[in-house]
Coordinates of C-alpha atoms in Angstrom, one line a residue:
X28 CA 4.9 13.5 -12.7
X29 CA 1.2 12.9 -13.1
X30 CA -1.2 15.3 -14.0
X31 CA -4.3 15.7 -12.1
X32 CA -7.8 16.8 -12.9
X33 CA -7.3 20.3 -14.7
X34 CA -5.7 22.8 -13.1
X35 CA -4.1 20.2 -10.7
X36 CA -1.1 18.7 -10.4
X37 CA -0.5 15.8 -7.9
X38 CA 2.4 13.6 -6.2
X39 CA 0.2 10.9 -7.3
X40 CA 3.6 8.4 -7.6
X41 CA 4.2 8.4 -4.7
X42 CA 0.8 7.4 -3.4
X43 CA 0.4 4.9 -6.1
X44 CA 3.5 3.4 -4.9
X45 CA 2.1 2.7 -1.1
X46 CA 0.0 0.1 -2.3
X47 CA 2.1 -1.4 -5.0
X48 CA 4.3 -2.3 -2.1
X49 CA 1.4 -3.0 -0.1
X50 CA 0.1 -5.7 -1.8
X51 CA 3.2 -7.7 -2.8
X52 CA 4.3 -7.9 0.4
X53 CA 1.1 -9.9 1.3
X54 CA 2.2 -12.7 -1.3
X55 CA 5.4 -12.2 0.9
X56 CA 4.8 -13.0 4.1
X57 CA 1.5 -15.2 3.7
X58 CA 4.1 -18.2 1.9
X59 CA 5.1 -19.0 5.5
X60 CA 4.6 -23.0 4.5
X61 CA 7.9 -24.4 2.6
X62 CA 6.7 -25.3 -0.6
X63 CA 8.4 -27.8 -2.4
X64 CA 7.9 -27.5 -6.4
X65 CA 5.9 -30.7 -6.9
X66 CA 3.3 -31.2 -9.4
X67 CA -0.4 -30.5 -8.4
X68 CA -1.9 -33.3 -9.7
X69 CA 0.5 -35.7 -8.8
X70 CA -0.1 -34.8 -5.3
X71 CA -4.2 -35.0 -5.7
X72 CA -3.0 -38.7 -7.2
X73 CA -1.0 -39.5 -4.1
X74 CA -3.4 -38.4 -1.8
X75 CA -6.3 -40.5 -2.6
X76 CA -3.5 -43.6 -1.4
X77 CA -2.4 -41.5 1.9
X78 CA -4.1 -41.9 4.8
X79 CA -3.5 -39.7 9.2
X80 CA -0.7 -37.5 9.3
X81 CA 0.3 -38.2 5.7
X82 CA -2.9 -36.8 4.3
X83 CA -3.4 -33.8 6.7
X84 CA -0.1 -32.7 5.3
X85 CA -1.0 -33.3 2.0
X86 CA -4.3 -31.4 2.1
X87 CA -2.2 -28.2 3.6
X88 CA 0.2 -28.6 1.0
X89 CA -2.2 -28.6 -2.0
X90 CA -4.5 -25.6 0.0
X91 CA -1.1 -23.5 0.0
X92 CA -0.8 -25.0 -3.9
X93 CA -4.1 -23.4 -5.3
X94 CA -4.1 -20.7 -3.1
X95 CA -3.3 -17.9 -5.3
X96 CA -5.9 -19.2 -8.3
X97 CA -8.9 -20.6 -6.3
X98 CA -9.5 -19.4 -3.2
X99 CA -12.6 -22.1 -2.9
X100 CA -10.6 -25.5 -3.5
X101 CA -7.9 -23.8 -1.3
X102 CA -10.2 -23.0 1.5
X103 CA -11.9 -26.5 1.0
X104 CA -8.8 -28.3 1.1
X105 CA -7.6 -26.4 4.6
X106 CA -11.0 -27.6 6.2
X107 CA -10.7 -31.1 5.0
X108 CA -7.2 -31.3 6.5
X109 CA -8.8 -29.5 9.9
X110 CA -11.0 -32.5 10.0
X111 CA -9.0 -35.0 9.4
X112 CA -6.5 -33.8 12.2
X113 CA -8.7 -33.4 14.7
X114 CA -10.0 -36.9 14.1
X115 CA -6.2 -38.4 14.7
X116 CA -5.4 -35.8 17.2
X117 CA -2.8 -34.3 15.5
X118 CA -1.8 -30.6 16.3
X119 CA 0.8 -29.4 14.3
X120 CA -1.9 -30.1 11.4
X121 CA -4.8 -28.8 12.5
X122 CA -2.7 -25.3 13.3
X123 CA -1.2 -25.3 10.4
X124 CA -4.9 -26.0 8.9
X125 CA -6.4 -23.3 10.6
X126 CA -3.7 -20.6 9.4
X127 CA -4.4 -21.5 5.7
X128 CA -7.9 -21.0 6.5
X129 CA -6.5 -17.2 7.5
X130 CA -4.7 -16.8 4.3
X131 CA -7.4 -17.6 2.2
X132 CA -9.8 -15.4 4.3
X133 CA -7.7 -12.6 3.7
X134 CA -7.0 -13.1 0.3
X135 CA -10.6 -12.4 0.1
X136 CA -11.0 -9.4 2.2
X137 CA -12.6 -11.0 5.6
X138 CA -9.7 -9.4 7.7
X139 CA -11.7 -10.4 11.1
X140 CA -12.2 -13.5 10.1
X141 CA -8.5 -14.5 9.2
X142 CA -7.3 -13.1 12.5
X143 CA -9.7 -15.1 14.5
X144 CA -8.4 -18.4 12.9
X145 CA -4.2 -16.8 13.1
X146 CA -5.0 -16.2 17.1
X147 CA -6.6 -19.7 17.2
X148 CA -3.8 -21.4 14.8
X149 CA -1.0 -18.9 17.5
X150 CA -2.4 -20.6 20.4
X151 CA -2.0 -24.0 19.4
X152 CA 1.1 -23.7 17.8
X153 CA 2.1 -22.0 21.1
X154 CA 0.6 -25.0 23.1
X155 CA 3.7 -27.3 20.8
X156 CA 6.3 -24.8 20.8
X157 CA 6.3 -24.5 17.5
X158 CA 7.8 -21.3 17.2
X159 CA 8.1 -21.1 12.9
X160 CA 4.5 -21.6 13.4
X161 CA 3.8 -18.8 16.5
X162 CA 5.8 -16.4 14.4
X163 CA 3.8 -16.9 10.9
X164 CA 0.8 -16.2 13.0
X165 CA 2.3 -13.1 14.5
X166 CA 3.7 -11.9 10.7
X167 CA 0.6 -12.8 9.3
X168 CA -1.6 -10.8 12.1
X169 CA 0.9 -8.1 11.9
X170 CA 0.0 -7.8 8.3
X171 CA -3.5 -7.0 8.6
X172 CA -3.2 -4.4 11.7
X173 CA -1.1 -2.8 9.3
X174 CA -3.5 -2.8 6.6
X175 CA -6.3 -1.3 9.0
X176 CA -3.9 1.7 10.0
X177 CA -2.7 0.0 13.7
X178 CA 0.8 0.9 12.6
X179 CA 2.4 0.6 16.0
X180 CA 0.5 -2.7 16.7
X181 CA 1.3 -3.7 13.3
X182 CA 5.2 -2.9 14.1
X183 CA 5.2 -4.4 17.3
X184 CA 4.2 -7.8 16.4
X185 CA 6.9 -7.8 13.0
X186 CA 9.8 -7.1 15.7
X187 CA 8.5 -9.8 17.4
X188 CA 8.2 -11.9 14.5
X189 CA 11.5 -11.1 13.2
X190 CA 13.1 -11.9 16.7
X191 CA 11.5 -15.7 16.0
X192 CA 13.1 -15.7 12.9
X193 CA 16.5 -14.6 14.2
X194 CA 16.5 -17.4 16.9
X195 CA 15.3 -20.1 14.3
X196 CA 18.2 -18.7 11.9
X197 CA 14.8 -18.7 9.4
X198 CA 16.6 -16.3 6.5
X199 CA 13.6 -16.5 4.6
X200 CA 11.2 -15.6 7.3
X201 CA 14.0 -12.6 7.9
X202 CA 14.1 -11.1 5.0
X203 CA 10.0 -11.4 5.0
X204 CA 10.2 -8.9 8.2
X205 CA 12.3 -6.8 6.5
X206 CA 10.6 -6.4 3.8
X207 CA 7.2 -6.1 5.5
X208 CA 9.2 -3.8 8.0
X209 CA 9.9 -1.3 5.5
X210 CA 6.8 -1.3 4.0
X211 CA 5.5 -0.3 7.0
X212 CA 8.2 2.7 7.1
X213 CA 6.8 3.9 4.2
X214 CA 3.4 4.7 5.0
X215 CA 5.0 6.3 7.9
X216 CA 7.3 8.7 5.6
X217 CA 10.0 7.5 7.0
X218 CA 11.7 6.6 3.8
X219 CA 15.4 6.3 4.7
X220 CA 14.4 3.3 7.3
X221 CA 12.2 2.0 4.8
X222 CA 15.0 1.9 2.1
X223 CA 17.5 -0.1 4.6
X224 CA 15.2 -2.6 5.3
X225 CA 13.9 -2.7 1.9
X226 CA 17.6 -3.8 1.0
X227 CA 18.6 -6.0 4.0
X228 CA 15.3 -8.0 2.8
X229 CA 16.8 -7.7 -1.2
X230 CA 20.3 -8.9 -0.1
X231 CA 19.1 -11.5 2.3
X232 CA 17.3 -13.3 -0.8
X233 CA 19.7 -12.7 -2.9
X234 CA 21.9 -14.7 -1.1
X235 CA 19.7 -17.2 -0.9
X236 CA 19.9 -17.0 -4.6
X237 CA 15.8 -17.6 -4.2
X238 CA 14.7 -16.8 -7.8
X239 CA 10.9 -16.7 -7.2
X240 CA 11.3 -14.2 -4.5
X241 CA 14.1 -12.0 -5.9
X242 CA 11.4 -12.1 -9.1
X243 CA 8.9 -10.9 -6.7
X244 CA 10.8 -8.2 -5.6
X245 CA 10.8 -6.6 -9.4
X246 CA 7.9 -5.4 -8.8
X247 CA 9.2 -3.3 -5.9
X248 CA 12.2 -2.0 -8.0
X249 CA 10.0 -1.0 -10.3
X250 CA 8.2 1.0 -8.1
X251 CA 11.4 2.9 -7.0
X252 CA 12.1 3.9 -10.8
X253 CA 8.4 5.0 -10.7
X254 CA 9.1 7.4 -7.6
X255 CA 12.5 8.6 -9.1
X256 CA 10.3 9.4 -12.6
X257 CA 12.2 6.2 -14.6
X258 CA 8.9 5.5 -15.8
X259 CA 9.5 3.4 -18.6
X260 CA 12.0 1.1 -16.8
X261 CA 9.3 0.6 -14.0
X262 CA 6.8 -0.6 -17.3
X263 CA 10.3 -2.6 -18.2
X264 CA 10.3 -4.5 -14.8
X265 CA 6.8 -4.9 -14.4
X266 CA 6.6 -6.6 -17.6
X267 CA 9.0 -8.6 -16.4
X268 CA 7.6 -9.7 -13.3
X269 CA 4.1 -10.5 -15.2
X270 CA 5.6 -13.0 -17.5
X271 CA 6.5 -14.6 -14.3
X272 CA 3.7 -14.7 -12.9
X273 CA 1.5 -15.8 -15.9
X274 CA 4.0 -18.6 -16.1
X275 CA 3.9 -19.4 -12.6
X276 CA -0.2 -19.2 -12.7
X277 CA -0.2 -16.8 -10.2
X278 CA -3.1 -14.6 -10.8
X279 CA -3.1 -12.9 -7.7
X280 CA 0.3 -11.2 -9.0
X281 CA -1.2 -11.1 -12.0
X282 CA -3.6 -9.0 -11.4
X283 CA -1.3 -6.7 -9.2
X284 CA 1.3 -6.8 -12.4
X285 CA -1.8 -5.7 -14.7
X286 CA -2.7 -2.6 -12.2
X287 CA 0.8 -1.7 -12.1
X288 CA 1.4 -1.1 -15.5
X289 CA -1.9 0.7 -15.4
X290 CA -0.5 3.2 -13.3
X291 CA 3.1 2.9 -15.1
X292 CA 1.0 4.7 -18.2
X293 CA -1.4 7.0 -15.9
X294 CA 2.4 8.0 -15.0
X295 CA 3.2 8.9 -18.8
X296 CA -0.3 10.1 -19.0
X297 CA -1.7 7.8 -21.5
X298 CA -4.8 7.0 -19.8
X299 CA -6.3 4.7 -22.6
X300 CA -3.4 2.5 -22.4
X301 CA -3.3 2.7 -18.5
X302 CA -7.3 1.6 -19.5
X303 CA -6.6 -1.8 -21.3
X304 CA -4.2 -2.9 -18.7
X305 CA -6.8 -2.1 -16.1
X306 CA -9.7 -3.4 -17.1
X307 CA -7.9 -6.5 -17.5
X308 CA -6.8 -6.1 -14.0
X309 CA -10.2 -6.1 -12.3
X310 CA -11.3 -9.0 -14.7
X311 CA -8.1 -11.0 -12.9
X312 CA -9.3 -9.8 -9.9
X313 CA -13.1 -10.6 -9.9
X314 CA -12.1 -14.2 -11.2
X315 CA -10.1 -14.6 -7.5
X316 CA -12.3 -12.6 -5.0
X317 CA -9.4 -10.1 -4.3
X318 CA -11.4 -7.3 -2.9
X319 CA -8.3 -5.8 -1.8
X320 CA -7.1 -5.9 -5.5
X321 CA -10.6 -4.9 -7.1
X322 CA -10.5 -1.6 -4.6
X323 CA -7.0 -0.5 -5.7
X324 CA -7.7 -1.2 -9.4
X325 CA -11.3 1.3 -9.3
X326 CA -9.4 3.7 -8.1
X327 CA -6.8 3.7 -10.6
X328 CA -9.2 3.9 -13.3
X329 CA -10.4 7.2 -11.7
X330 CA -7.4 8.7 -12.4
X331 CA -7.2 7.9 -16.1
X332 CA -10.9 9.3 -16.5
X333 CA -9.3 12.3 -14.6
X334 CA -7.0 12.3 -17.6
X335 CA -9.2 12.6 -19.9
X336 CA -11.2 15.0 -18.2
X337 CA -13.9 12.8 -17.7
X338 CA -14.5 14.3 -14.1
X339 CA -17.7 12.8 -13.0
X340 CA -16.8 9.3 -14.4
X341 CA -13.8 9.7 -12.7
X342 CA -15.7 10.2 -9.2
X343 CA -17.7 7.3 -10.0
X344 CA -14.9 4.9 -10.1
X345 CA -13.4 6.8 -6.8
X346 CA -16.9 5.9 -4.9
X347 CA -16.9 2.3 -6.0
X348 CA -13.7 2.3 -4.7
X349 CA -14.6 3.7 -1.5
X350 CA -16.9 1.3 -1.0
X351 CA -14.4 -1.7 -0.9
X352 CA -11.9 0.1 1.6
X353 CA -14.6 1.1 3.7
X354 CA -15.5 -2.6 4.0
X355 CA -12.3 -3.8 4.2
X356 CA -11.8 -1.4 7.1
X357 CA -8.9 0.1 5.0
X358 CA -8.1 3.2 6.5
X359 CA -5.5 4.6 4.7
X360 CA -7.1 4.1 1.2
X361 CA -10.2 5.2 2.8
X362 CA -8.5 8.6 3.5
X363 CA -7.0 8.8 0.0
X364 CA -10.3 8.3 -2.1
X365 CA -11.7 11.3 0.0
X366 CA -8.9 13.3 -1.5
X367 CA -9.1 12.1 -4.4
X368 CA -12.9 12.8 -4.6
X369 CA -12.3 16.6 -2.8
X370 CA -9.9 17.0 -5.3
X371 CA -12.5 16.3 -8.6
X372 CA -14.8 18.2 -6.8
X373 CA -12.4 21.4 -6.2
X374 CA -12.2 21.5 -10.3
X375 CA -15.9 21.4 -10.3
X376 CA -16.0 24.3 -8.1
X377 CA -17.5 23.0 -5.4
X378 CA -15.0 23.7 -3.0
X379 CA -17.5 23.7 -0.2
X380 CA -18.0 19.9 -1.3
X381 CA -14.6 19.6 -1.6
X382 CA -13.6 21.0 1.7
X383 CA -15.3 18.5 3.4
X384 CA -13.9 15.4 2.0
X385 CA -10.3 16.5 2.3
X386 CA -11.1 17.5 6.2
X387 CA -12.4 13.8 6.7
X388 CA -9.5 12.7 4.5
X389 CA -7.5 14.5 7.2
X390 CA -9.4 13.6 10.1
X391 CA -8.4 9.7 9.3
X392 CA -5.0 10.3 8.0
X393 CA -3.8 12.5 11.2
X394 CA -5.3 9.4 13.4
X395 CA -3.2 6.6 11.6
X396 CA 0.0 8.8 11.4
X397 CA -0.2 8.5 8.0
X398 CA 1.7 11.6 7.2
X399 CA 1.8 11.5 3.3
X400 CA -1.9 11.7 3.1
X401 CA -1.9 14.5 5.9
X402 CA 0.7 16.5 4.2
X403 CA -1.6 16.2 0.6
X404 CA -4.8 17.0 2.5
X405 CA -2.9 20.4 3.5
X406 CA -1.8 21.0 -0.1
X407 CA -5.2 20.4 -1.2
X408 CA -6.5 22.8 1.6
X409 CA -4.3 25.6 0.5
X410 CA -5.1 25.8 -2.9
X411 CA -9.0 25.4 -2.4
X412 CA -9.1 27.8 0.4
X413 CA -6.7 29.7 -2.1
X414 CA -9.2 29.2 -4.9
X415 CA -12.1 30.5 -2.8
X416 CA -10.2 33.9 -2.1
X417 CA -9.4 32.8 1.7
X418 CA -5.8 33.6 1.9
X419 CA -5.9 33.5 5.6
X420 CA -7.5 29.5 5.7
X421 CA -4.8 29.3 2.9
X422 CA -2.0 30.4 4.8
X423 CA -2.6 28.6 7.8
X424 CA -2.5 24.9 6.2
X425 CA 0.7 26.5 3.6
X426 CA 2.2 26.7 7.1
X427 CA 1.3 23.4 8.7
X428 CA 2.3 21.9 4.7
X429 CA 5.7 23.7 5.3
X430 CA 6.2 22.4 9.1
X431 CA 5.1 18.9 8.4
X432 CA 7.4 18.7 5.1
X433 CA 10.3 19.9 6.4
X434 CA 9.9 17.5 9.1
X435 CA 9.8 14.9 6.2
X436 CA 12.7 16.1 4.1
X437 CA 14.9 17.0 6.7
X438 CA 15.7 13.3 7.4
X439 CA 18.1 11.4 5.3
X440 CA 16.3 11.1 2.4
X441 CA 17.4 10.1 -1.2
X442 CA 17.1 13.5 -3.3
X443 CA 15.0 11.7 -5.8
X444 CA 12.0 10.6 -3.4
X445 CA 11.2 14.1 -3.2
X446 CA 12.1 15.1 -6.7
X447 CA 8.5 15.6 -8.2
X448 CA 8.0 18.3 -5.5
X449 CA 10.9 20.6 -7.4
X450 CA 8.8 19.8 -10.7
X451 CA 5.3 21.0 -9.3
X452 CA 7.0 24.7 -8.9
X453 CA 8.0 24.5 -13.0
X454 CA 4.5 23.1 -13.9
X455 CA 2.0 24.0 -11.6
X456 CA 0.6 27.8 -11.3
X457 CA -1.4 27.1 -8.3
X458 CA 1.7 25.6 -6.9
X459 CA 3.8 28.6 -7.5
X460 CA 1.0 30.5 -6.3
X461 CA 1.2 28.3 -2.9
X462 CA 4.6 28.9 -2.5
X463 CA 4.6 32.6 -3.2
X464 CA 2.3 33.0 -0.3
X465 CA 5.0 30.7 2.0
X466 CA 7.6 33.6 0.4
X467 CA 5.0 36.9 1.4
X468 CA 4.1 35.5 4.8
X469 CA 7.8 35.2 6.0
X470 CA 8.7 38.3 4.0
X471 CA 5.7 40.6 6.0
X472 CA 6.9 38.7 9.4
X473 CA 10.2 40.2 8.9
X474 CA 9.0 43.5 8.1
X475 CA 6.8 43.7 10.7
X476 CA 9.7 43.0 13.2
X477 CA 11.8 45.6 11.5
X478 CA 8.8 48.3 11.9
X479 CA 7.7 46.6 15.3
X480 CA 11.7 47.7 16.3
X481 CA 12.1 50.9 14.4
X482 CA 8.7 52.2 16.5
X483 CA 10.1 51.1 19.9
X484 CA 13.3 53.0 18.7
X485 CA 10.9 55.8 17.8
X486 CA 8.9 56.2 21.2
X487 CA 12.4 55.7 23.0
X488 CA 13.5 58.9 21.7
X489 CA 10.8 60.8 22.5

């Protein structure tokens, strides 16, 4: 469980988790090119002797090479190879070209930009029938709807992608979907889907005893043992998977290893040692241009000054952090931040202030389905409105909390992805407070029936 600003205590696991998965799965389904583990320089050796087709491919191979540790050569190399296919008249490499242009466009936050070039790469790859190609495109594009909070666009174009995959008997680009697939479930709250495709994607790699992606899937394990409160085995396996990745110099994982492990100890509440891997974080992630990363990373820091009841540094952090999902047109973290800002606010007192952000929080999360942040925008609701002496705003949204939850929970659900709510009644006044109210309400609804009955009894008689 982590503790909040104050008087507040959070599901902040949970929401921390959402972008763990989040931004693996990008490393997931953008390695769409098969890679074979060849030497760097060897291949910048061969390629000053290659010449046409030869050298297109080689440029696309070393773009996809550097990729994760300059963004710049990577892009570079992707419009060299562009040029030199257009100049033979070769398709496949001016496609594939143009994708890895994508990539690296989104790698560094220009989300528009990295469609355009997947719809242009789609259509030529279309033009060849080259489906591995059309359905890269289409994984990749369904990516970054998903990103933006298009969840049924998003899950749309992963069906069809996966169906591309099935035909092409591509078990890689499978267990991709599935994984991507599930990650999607997730932000819907629909956790038991979620879980199954989580593991058809884990046993499908498995399989292909594919040791670079089973490692990359560590860092979603670990996130489960950070939802189930196994705190210090998710620091365990995020360890793990950053060895990895320093040794594969990876630093996009890298960085994403660092935040994690940031938010492993926000987790045990040690918010100077959640501190030092953080800052470390957003140096990885400044050196690569990973917006995505940099936004994710302010906002973690936020909540370890919230730990040490550093409240107005803590909003600081949540604003900078704003300002990158607002950019990157990410609507889900967008919503979030305003929470987390109403929230800091709300211990300040200014629940007017507060109020506000948590209804635009809402207004965005009800719009993209995303029910986790609706049903925290209602617990937040309740206890400010609570807080202000409102009992009657505060009932209403301890109702729509209740209806939306048990909605949630009702499905088949592991018990321990909604453990931490049993631990808010143990540790949380305001919470017990919340659910008192849930307790009065339906007690005086009964009693009014019973009184509503015993007066129609009454006048009957007489």
């Amino acid at each position: 469980m982590v503790t909040g600003c104050g008087h507040k205590k959070i599901d902040f696991s949970r929401r921390l988790i959402l972008w763990q998965l989040s931004v693996v799965l990008a490393f997931l389904f953008l390695n769409v090119v098969v890679v074979f583990s060849q030497d760097a320089q060897q291949v910048k050796g061969e390629l000053q002797k290659a010449n046409g087709i030869e050298k297109v491919d080689m440029l696309n191979k070393l773009a996809v090479e550097v990729w994760n540790s300059d963004r710049k050569l990577a892009y570079d190399y992707s419009v060299q190879a562009l040029k030199g296919a257009e100049d033979i008249g070769y398709g496949h490499g001016r496609a594939t070209a143009i994708k890895n242009m994508g990539v690296v466009k989104f790698f560094t936050g220009d989300y528009e930009n990295a469609k355009k070039y997947y719809r242009q790469a789609y259509s030529i790859f279309d033009s060849l029938t080259d489906k591995k190609g059309m359905g890269a495109c289409k994984h990749n594009l369904a990516y970054i709807c998903h990103l933006q909070g298009e969840y049924q666009k998003a899950l749309e174009l992963y069906q069809e992608s996966l169906q591309i995959d099935m035909e092409l008997g591509d078990d890689e680009g499978i267990a991709r979907s599935y994984h991507n697939i599930g990650e999607l479930y997730y932000y819907l709250a629909d956790y038991s889907l979620a879980l199954k495709y989580f593991q058809d994607a884990l046993d499908v790699f498995t399989r292909l005893d594919n040791k670079s992606k089973m490692s990359e899937l560590i860092i979603n394990i670990a996130a489960i043992y950070e939802m189930d409160g196994n705190i210090e085995q998710a620091i365990h396996r995020n360890q793990d998977a950053l060895k990895i990745a320093r040794e594969a110099d990876n630093k996009w994982i890298e960085g994403m290893c660092l935040c994690n492990l940031g938010s492993n100890f926000i987790g045990l509440n040690e918010p100077d040692e959640a501190l030092d891997y953080l800052i470390r974080a957003i140096l990885v992630r400044e050196e690569i241009d990973d917006e995505k990363g940099m936004m994710e990373g302010l906002q973690l820091i936020g909540k370890a000054f919230e730990q040490k009841d550093m409240v107005d540094k803590a909003i600081d952090y949540y604003f900078q952090s704003l300002k990158y999902s607002e950019e990157l047109g990410d609507k889900r973290n967008t919503a979030e931040t305003f929470t987390f800002i109403g929230m800091n606010l709300a211990y300040k007192k200014r629940y007017a202030d507060a109020i506000q952000y948590f209804m635009q929080s809402l207004e965005i999360a009800e719009g993209i389905g995303a029910r986790a942040e609706v049903l925290e925008n209602y617990h937040q609701l309740a206890m400010v409105w609570s807080s202000k002496g409102n009992y009657d705003s505060a009932s209403f949204y301890i109702q729509k909390h209740a209806l939306l939850y048990d909605s949630i929970s009702g499905k088949d659900i592991p018990l321990g992805l909604f453990k931490e709510e049993a631990l808010l009644l143990d540790n949380n006044p305001l919470e017990k407070k919340i659910y008192t109210y849930r307790i009065i309400i339906l007690i005086g609804s009964i009693l009014l029936f019973a009184l509503a009955v015993i007066l129609v009894m009454v006048l009957r008689r007489k």
